[in-house]
Coordinates of C-alpha atoms and ligand atoms in Angstrom, one line a residue:
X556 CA 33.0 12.5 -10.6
X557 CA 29.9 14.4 -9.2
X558 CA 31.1 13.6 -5.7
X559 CA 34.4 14.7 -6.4
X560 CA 32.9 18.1 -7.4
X561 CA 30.6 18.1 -4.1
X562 CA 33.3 17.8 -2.1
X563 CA 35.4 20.7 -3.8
X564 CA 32.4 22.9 -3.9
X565 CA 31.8 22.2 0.3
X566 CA 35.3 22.8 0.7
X567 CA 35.6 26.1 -1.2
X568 CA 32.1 27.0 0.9
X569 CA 33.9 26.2 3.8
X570 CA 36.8 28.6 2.9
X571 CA 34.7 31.3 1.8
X572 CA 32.8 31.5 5.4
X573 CA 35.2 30.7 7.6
X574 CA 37.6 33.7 6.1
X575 CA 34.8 35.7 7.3
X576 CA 35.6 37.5 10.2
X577 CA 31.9 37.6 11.8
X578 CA 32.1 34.5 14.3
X579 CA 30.6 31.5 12.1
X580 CA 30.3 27.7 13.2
X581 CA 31.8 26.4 9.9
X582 CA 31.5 22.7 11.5
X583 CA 28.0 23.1 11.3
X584 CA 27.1 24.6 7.8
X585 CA 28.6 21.5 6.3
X586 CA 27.5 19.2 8.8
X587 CA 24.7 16.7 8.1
X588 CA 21.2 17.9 9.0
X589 CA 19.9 18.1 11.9
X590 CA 18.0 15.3 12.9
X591 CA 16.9 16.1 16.3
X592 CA 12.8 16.5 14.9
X593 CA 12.8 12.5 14.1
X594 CA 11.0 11.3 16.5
X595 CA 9.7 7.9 15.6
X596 CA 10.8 4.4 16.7
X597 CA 12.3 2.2 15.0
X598 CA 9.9 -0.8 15.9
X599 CA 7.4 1.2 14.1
X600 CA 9.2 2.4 11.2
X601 CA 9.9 -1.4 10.7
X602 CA 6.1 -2.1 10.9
X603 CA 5.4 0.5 8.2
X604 CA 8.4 -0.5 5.9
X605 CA 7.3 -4.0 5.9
X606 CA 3.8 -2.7 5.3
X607 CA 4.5 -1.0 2.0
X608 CA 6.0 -4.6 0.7
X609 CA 2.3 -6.0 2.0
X610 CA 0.5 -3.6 -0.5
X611 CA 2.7 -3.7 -3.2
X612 CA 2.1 -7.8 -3.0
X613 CA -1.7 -7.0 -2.7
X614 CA -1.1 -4.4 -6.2
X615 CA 1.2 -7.7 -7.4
X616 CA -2.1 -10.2 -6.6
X617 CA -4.9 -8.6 -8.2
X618 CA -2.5 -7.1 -11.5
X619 CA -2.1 -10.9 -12.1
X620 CA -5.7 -11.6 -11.4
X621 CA -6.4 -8.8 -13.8
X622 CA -4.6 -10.3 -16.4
X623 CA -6.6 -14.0 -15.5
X624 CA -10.1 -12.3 -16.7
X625 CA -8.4 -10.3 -19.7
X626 CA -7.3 -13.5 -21.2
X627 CA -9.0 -14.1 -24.5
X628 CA -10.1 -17.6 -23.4
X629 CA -12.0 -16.0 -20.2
X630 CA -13.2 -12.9 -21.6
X631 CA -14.8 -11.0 -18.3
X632 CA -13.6 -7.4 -18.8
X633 CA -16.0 -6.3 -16.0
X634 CA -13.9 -8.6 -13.4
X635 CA -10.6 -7.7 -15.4
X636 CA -11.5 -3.9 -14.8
X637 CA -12.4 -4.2 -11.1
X638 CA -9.2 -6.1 -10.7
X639 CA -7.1 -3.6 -12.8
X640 CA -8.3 -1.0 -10.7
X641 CA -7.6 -2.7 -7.4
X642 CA -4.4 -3.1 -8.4
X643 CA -3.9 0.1 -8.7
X644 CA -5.7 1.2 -5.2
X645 CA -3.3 -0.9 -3.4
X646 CA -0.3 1.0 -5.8
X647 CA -1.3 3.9 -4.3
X648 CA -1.3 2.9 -0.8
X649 CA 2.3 1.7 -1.0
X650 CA 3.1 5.1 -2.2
X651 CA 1.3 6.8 0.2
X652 CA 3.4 4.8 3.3
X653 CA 6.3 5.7 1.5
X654 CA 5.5 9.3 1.6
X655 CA 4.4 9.1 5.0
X656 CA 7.6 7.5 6.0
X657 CA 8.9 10.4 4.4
X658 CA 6.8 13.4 6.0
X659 CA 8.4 11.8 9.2
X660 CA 12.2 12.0 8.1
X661 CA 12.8 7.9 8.0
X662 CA 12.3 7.4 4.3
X663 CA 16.4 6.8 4.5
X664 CA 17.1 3.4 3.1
X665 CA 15.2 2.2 0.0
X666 CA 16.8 -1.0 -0.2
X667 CA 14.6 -2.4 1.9
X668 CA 11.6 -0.9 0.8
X669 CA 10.9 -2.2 -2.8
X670 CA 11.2 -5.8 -3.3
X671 CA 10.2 -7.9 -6.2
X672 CA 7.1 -9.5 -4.3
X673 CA 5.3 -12.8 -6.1
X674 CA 1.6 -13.0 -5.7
X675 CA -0.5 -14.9 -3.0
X676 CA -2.1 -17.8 -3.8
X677 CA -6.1 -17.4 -5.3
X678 CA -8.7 -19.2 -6.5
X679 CA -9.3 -18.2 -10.2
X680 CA -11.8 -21.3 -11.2
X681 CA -14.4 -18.8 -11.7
X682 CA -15.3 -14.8 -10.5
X683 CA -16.9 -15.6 -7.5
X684 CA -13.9 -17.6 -6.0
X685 CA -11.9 -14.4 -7.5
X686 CA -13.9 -12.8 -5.2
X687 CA -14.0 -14.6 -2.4
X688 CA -9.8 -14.6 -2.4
X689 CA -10.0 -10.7 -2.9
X690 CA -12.1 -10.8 0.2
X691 CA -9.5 -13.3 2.3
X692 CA -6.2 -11.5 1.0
X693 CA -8.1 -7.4 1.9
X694 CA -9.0 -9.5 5.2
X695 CA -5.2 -10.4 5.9
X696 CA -4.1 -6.9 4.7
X697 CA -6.6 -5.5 7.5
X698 CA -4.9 -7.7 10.2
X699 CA -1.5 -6.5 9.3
X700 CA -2.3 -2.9 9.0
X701 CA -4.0 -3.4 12.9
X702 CA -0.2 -5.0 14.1
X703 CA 1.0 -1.8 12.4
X704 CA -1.1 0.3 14.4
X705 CA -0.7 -2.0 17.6
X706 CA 3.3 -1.5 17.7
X707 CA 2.9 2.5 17.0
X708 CA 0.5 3.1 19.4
X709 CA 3.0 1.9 22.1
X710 CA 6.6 1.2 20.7
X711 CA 8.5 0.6 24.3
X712 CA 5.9 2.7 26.1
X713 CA 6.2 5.4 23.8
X714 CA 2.4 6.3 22.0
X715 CA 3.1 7.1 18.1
X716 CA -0.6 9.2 18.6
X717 CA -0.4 10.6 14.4
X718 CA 0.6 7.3 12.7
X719 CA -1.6 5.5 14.8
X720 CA -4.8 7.8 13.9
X721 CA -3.5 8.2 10.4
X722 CA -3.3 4.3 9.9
X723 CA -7.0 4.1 12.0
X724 CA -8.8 6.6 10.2
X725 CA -7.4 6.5 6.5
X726 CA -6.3 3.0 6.2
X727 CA -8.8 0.9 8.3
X728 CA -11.3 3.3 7.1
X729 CA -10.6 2.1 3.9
X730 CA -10.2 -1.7 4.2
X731 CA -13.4 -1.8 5.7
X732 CA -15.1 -0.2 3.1
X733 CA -13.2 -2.8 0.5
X734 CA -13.9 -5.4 2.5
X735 CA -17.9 -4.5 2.8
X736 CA -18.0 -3.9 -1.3
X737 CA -16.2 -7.6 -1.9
X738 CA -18.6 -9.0 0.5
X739 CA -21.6 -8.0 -0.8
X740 CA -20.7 -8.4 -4.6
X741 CA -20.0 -12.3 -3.6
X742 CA -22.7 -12.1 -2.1
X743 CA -25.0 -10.7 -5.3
X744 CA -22.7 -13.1 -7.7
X745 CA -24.1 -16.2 -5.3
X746 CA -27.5 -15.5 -5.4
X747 CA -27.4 -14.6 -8.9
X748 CA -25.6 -18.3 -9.5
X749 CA -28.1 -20.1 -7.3
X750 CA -31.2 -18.9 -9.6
X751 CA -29.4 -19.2 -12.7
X752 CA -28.2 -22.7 -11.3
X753 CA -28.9 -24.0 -14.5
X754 CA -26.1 -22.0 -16.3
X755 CA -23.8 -20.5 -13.9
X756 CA -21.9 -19.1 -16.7
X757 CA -24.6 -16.6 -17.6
X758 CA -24.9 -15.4 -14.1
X759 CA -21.4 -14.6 -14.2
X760 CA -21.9 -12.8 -17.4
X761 CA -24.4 -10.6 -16.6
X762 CA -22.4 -9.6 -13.3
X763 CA -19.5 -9.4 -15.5
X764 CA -21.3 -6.5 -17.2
X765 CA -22.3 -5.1 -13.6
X766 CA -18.9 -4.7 -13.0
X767 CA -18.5 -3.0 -16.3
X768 CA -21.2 -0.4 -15.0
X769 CA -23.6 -1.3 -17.3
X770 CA -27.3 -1.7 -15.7
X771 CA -29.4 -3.7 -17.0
Ligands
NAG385 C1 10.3 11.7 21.2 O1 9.1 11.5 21.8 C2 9.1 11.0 23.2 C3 7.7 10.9 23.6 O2 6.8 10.5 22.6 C4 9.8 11.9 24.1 O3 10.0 11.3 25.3 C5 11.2 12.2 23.5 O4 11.9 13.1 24.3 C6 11.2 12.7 22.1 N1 12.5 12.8 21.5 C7 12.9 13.9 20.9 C8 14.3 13.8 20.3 O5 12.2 14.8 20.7
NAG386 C1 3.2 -0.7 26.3 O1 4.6 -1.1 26.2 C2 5.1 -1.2 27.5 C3 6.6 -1.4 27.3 O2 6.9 -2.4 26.3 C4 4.5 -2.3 28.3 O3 5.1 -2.5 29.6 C5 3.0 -2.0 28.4 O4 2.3 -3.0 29.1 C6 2.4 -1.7 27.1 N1 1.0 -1.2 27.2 C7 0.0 -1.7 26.6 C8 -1.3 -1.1 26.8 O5 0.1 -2.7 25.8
FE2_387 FE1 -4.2 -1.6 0.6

């Protein structure tokens, strides 16, 4: 129905400017758009589609990780929040390769784009192996943003230079960073277990509240 009434709405444009007697490419005005500005490969547009399914299975990992230290049975809402908030972060990066794919006029099939992906495989037998699978799955999200940025940067020859420095500065940037903040909170959460070896479960409460922002 709604296409039926594009259609007759194009064709009564069409009628309307090509009775008009000033010379007028009527082809064109109902032509699709032009397309000649897309300029990126397809190799890379590939990379970055697949890429959006990587972070949406990283948002997919820690959501269910979340949920792990929200149970009533584990109780560590300073791990559930840090986890929650995660799975946001890497929400937000899906969306922001989406909008990116946009910006460059190739956001043009979505089937492909949003699958139903399950979570990788972690170690939830206590936070700091939580941590330490955070650290490994940021660790193979790093490695596939880098083949993102190795097949842009020279796609059959041809140098994508703004994906490549977007992906380098904003994304790298970033993973680094995450990476550095796991590493050294598994880090603090060992030592903290190795002193209180006599009940690890109190170390893990007190960094529990840590994560919670409370200093104490
Ligand atoms: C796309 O960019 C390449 C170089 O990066 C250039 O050779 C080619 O002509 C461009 N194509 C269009 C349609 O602008
Ligand atoms: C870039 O790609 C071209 C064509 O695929 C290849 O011949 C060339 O060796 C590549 N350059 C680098 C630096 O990888
Ligand atoms: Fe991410």
């Amino acid at each position: 129905m709604y296409k039926i009434f594009i259609s007759v709405f194009c064709s009564a444009l069409l009628l309307i400017s090509c009775g008009d007697a000033v010379s007028f490419d009527c082809k064109k005005t109902v032509d699709v758009i032009d397309d000649k500005w897309i300029n990126i490969t397809n190799d890379c547009v590939t990379k970055v589609t697949n890429q959006v399914q990587t972070e949406l299975q990283a948002s997919i990992t820690y959501l269910s990780m979340a949920a792990h230290f929200s149970s009533d049975f584990i109780n560590l809402p300073g791990f559930a929040k840090f986890f929650f908030e995660s799975a946001s972060e890497e929400r937000q990066h899906a969306i922001k390769l989406i909008e990116y794919l946009s910006m460059r006029g190739k956001l043009t099939t979505v089937e492909n784009l949003i699958k139903f992906p399950k979570p990788v495989q972690v170690d939830l037998k206590n936070g700091l192996t939580a941590l330490n699978s955070a650290l490994s799955l940021e660790k193979d999200v790093t490695n596939s943003i880098k083949e993102v940025i190795a097949v842009c940067e020279n796609s059959s020859g041809i140098n994508d230079y703004h994906i490549s420095d977007w992906l380098t500065g904003e994304y790298l940037e970033e993973q680094y960073k995450s990476m550095r903040d796991l590493a050294g909170k598994a880090s603090t959460l060992t030592k903290l277990i190795s002193k209180e070896s006599h009940n690890k479960n109190l170390a893990e409460f007190i960094f529990d509240k840590k994560l919670l922002g409370i200093d104490f």
